[in-house]
Short mmCIF file of C-alpha atoms in Angstrom, two decimals:
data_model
loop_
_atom_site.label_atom_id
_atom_site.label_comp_id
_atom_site.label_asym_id
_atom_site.label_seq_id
_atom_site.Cartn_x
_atom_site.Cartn_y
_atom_site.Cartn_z
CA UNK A 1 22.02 5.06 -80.64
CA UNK A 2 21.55 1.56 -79.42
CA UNK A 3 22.26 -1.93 -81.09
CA UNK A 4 19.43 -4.35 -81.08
CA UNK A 5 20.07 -6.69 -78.44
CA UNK A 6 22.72 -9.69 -79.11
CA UNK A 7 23.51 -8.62 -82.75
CA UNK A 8 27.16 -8.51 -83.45
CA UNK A 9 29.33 -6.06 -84.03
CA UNK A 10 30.50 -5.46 -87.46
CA UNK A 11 33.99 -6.66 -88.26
CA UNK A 12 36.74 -3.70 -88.94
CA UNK A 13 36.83 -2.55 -92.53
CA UNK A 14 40.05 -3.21 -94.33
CA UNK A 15 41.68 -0.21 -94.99
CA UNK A 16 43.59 0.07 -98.62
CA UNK A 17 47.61 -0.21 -97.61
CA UNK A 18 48.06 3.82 -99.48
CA UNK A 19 45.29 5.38 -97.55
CA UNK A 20 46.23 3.59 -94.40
CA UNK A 21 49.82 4.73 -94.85
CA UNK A 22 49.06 8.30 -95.15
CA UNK A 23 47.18 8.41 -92.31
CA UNK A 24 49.36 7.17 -90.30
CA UNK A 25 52.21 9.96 -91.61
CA UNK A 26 49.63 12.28 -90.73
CA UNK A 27 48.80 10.80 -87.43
CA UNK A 28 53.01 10.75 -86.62
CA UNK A 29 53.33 14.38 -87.11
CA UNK A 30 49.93 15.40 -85.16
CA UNK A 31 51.25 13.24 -82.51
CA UNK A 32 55.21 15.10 -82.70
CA UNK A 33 52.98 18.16 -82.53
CA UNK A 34 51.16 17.42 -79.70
CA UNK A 35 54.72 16.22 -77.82
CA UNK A 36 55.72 19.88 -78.48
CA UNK A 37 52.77 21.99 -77.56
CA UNK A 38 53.22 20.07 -74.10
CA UNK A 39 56.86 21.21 -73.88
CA UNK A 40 55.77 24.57 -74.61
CA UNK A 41 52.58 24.31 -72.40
CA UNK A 42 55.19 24.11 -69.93
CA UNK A 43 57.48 27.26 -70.95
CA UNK A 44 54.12 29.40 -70.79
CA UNK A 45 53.48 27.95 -67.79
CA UNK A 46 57.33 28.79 -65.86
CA UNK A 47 56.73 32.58 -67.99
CA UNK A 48 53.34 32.72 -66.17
CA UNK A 49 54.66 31.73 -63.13
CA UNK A 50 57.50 34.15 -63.37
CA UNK A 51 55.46 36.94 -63.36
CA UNK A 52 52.91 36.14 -61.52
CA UNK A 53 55.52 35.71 -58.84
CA UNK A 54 57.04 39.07 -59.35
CA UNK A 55 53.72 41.10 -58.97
CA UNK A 56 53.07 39.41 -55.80
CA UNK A 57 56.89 40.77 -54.94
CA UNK A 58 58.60 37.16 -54.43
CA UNK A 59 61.06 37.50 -56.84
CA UNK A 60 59.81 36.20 -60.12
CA UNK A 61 60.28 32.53 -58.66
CA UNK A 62 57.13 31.61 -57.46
CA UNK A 63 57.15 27.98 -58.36
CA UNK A 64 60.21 28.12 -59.67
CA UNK A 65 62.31 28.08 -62.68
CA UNK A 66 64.88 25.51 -61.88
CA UNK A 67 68.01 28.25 -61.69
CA UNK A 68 71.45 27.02 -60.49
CA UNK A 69 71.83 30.31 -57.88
CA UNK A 70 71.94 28.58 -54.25
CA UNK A 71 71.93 25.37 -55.99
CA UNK A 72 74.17 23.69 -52.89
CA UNK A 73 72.07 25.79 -50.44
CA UNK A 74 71.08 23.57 -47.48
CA UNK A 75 67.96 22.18 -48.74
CA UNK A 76 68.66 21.25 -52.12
CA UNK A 77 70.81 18.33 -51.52
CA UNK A 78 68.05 16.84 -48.93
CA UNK A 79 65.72 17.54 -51.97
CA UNK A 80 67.54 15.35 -53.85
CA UNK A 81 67.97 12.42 -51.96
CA UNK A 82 63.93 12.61 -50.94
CA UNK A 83 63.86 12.64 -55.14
CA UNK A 84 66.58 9.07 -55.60
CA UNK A 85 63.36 7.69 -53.20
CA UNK A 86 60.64 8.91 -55.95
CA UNK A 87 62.71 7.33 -58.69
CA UNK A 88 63.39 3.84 -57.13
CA UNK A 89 59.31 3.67 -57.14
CA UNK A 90 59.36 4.43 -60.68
CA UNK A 91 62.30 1.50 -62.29
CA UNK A 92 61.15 -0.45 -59.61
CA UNK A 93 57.61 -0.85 -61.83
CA UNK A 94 57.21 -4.27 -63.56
CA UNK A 95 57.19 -1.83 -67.11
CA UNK A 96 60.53 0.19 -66.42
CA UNK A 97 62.72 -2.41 -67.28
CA UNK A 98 63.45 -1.23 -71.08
CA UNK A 99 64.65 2.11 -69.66
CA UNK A 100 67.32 1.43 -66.99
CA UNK A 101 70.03 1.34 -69.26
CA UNK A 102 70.91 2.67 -72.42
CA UNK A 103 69.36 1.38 -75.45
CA UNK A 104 71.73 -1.17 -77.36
CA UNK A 105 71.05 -0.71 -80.93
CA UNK A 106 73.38 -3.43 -81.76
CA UNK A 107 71.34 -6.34 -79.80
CA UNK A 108 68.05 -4.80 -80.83
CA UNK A 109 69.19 -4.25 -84.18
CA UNK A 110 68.04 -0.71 -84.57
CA UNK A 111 70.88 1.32 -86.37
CA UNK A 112 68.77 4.32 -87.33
CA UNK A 113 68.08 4.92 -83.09
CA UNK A 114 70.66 7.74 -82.56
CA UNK A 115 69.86 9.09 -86.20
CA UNK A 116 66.23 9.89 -84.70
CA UNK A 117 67.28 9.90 -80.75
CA UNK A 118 69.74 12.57 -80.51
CA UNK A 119 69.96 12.77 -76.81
CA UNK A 120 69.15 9.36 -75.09
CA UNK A 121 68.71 9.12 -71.84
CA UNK A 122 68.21 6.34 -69.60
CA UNK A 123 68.05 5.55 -65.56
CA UNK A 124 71.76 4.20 -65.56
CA UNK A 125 72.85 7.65 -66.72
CA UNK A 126 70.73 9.73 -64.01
CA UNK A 127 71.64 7.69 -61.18
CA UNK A 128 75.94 8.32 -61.98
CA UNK A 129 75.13 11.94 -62.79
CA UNK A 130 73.26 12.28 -59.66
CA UNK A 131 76.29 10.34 -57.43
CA UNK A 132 78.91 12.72 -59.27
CA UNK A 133 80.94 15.31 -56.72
CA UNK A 134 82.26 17.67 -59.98
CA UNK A 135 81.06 20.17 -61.67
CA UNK A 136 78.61 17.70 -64.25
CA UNK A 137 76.46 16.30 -61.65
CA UNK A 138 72.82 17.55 -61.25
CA UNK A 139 72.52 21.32 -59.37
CA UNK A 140 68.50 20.97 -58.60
CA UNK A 141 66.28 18.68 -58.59
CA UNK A 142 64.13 20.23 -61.52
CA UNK A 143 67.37 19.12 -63.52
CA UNK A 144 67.04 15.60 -63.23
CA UNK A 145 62.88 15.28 -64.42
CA UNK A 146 63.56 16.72 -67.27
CA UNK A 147 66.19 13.83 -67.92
CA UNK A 148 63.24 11.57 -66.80
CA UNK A 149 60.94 12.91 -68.75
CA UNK A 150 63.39 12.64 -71.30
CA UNK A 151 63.84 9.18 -71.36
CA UNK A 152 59.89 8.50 -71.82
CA UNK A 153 59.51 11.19 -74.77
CA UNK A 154 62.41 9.37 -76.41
CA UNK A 155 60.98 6.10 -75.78
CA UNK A 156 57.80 7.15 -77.50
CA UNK A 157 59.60 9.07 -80.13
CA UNK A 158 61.18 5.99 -81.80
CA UNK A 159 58.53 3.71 -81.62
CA UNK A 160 54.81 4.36 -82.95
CA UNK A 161 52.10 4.90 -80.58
CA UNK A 162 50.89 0.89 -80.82
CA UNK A 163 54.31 -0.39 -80.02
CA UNK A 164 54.52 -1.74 -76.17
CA UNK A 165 57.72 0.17 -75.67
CA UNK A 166 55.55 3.25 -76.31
CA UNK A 167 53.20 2.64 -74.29
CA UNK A 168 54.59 1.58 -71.71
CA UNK A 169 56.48 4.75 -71.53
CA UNK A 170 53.50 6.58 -72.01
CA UNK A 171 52.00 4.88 -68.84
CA UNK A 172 55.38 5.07 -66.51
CA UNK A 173 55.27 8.50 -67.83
CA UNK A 174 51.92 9.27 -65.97
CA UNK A 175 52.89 7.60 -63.00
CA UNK A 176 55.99 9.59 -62.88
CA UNK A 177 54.05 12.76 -63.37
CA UNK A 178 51.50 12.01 -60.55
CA UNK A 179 54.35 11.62 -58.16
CA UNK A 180 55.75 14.33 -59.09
CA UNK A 181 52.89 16.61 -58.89
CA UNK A 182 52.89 15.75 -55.14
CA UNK A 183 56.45 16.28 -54.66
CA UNK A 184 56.52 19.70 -55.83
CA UNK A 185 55.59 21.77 -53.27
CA UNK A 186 58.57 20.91 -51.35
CA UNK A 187 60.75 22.02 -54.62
CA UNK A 188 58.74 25.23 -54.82
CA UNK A 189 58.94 25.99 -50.88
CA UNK A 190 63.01 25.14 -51.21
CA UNK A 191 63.35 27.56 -54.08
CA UNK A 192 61.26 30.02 -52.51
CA UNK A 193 63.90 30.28 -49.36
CA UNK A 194 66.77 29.79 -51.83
CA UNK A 195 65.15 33.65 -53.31
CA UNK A 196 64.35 35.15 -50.04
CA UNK A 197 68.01 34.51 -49.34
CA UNK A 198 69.74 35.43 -52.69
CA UNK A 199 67.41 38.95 -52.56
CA UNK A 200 69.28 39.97 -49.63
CA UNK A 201 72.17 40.94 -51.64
CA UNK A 202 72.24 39.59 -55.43
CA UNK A 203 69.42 42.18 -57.17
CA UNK A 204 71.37 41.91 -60.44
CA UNK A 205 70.33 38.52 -60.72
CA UNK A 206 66.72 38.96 -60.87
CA UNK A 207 67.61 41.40 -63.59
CA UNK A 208 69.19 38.69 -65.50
CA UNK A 209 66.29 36.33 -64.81
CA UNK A 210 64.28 38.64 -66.09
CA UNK A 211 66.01 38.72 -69.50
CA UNK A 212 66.15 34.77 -69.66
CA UNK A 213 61.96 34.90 -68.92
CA UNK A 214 61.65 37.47 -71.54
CA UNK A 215 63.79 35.86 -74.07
CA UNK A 216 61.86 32.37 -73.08
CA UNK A 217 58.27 34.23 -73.76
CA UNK A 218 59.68 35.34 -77.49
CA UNK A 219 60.88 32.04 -78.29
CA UNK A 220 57.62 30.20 -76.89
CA UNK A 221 55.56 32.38 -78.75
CA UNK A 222 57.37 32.22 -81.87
CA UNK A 223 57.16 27.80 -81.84
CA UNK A 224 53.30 28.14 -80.55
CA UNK A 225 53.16 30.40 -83.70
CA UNK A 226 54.75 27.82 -86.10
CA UNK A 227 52.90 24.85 -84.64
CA UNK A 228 49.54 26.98 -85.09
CA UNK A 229 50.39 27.15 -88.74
CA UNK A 230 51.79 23.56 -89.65
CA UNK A 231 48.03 22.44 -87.70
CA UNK A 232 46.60 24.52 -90.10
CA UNK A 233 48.34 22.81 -93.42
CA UNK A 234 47.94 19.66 -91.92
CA UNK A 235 44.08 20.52 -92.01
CA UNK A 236 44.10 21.72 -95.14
CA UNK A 237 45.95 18.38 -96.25
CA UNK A 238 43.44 15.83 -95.08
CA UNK A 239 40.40 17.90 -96.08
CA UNK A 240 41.66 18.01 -99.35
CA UNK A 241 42.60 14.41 -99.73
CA UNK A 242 39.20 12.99 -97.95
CA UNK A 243 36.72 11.64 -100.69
CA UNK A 244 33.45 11.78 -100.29
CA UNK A 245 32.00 8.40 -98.49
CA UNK A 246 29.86 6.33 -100.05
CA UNK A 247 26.36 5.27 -99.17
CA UNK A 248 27.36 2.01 -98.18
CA UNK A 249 30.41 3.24 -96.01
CA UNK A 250 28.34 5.83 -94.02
CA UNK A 251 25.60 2.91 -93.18
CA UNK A 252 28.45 0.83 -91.90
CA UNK A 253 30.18 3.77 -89.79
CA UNK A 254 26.70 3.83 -88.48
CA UNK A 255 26.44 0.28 -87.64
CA UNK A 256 29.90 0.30 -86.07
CA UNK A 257 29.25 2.80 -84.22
CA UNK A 258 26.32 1.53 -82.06
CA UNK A 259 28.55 -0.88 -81.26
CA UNK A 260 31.25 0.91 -79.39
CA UNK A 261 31.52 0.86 -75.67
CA UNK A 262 30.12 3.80 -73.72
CA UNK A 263 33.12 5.65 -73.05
CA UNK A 264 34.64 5.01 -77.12
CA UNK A 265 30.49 5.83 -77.93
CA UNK A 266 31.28 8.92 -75.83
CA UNK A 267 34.63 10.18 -77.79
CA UNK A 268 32.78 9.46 -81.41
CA UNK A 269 29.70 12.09 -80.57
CA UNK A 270 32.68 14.14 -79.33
CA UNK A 271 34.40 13.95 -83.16
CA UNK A 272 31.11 14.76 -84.30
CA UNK A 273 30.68 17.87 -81.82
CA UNK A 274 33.81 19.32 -83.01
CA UNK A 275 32.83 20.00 -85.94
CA UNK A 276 29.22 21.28 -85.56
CA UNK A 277 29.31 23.01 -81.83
CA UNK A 278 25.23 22.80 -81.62
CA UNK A 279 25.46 19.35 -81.54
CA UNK A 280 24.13 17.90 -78.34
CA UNK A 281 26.69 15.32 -76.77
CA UNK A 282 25.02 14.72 -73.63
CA UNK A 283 21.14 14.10 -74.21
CA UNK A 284 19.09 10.69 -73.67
CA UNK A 285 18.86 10.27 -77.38
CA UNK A 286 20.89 11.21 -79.97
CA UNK A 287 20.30 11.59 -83.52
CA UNK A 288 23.19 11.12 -85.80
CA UNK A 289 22.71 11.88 -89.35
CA UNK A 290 25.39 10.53 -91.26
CA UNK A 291 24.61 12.34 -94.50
CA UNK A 292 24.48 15.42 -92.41
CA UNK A 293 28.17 15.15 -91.40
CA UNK A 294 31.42 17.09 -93.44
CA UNK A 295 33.63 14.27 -95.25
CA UNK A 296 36.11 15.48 -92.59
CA UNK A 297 34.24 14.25 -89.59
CA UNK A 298 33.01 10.94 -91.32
CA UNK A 299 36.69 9.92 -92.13
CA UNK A 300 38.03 10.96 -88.27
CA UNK A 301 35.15 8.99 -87.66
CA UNK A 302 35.91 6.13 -89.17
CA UNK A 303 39.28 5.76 -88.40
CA UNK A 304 38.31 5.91 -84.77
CA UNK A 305 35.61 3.42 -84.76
CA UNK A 306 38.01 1.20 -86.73
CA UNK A 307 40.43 1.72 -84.16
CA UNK A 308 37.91 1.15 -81.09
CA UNK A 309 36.52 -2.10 -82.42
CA UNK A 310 39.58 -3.75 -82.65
CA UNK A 311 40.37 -2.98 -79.38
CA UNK A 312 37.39 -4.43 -78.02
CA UNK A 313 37.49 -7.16 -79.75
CA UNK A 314 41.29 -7.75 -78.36
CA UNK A 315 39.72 -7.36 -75.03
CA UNK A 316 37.21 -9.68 -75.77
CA UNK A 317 39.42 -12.41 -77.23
CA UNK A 318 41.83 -12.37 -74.12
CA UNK A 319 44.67 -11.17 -75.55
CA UNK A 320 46.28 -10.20 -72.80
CA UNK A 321 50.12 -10.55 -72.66
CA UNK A 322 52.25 -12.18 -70.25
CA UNK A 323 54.85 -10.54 -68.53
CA UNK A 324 57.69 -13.53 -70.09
CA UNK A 325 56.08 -13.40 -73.54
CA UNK A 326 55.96 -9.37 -73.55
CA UNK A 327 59.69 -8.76 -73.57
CA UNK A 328 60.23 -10.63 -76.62
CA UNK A 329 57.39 -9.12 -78.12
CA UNK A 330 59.21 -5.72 -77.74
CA UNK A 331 62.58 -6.75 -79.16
CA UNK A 332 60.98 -8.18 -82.08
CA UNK A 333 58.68 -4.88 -82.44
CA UNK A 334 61.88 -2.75 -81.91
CA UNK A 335 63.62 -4.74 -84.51
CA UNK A 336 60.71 -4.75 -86.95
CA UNK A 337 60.24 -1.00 -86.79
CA UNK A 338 63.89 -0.39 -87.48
CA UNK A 339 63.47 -2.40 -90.24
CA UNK A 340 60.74 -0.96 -91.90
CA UNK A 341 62.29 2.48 -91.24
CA UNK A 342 65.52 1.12 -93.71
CA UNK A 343 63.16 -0.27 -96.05
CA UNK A 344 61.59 3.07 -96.46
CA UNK A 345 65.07 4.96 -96.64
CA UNK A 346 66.58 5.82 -100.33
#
């Protein structure tokens, strides 16, 4: 599906404000569902590991569930400082300015934050709980990334997924992950000799580790169950409120769609695909038959292509922001999307 040579692409439909709106509400709550399948990706994943690890007769540990036993142990404390490096990287990025400290709702103006945020974090917070000598400060090092990744999942909890606080989270968020991806070997090797040690003597703790892991798997499966089902309503919902496309519409998704870039031309045939499994993503030539499609897949569809155009024609038009101009850009978005959220309040 190619555009004739030089012709321009078609401008982005208008969207009516009601049909826009619901979207979006249904876009927010896919998105809140995604947030939470990757929390619980991550349960299966320490379950998996668990007993994976116990089979192979280390312990139930193998890489780790971030337990407090042998938390002072000799290598945990060098962990930690080799860590404070991994973080300095992180607020040291040009982006992590807007989570140092803790948000100030009054100077942003957003009174609703801690109504939605009900544990904010921020780097201020990690760095004094990580310098404490009591009985609060951080035991592992596991501990303090999931206060990191805290921080970003707030971040992009409060503001929608076009605000630049959001993604800028979302991108110090990867950054943070591929560091940390690296870095965990040397947790899992410490808390692999932290085990070998505490099985000398402490067998009534793998007992109890056990029961946590079970308990963990029950709970896991029961929230994979209840996202499963709200997916399925949400389905339901937007198959039941998509009318049927007109004639005109379809030949315009068509026209806006040979005008996406490769890789946005790429994720559209992959919409379609989804859909209708024989469909052949990767040939020469492909042969897209609007009137072939279910009203579900033309309105996904659209919305994307909508989406994608405007993008490229952002690109296109040099809107690029500058560092100076982009901090009171997010202040005024922060402010703006507090707003709107007390507009829509009873």
């Amino acid at each position: 599906m190619t555009p004739a040579n030089g012709a321009p692409a078609p401008a982005a439909e208008s969207v009516p404000p009601e049909v826009e709106s619901e979207a979006d509400a249904f876009r927010r709550q896919v998105d809140d569902l995604v947030s939470k399948t990757d929390v619980l990706e991550k349960r299966v994943k320490e379950v998996v590991d668990f007993y994976d690890g116990k089979k192979h007769g280390s312990g139930g540990r193998k890489g780790g569930g971030g337990g407090r036993h042998g938390a002072y142990s000799r290598g945990m404390p060098d962990l930690m400082r080799q860590f404070g490096v991994l973080l300095k990287e992180i607020t040291s990025h040009k982006d992590a300015w807007p989570f140092l400290k803790p948000v100030d709702v009054v100077t942003l103006h957003i009174p609703d934050y801690h109504k939605i945020i009900t544990q904010p974090m921020d780097f201020s917070t990690i760095q004094k709980k990580m310098e404490r000598k009591d009985g609060t400060c951080y035991t592992n090092v596991r501990e303090i990334c999931s206060d990191v990744r805290l921080i970003f999942a707030n971040a992009m909890k409060y503001n929608d997924d076009q605000n630049v606080v959001h993604l800028m989270a979302k991108s110090l968020l990867e950054k943070f992950e591929e560091k940390w991806l690296h870095f965990l070997p040397k947790v899992e090797s410490e808390e692999k000799r932290q085990k070998e040690e505490e099985s000398k003597g402490v067998a009534a703790t793998n007992t109890s580790r056990e029961v946590a892991i079970a308990k963990l798997a029950k709970d896991t499966d029961d929230e994979l169950n209840q996202i499963n089902r709200k997916l399925e309503e949400l389905r339901k919902m937007v198959v039941h409120r998509c009318r049927k496309m007109t004639t005109d519409e379809k030949r315009k998704l068509g026209a806006g769609i040979c005008h996406l870039s490769p890789d946005d031309l790429n994720k559209a045939l992959e919409i379609v695909a989804q859909d209708n499994p024989s469909f052949q993503t990767k040939a020469e030539e492909v042969d897209l038959d609007m009137d072939a499609q279910s009203e579900t897949t033309l309105w996904r569809l659209k919305f994307f292509v909508r989406e994608a155009l405007e993008r490229q024609a952002n690109v296109a038009s040099g809107k690029m922001d500058e560092n100076a101009k982009r901090k009171r850009e997010i202040c005024n978005a922060l402010a703006k999307t507090a707003s709107k959220r007390i507009k829509k309040q009873p």
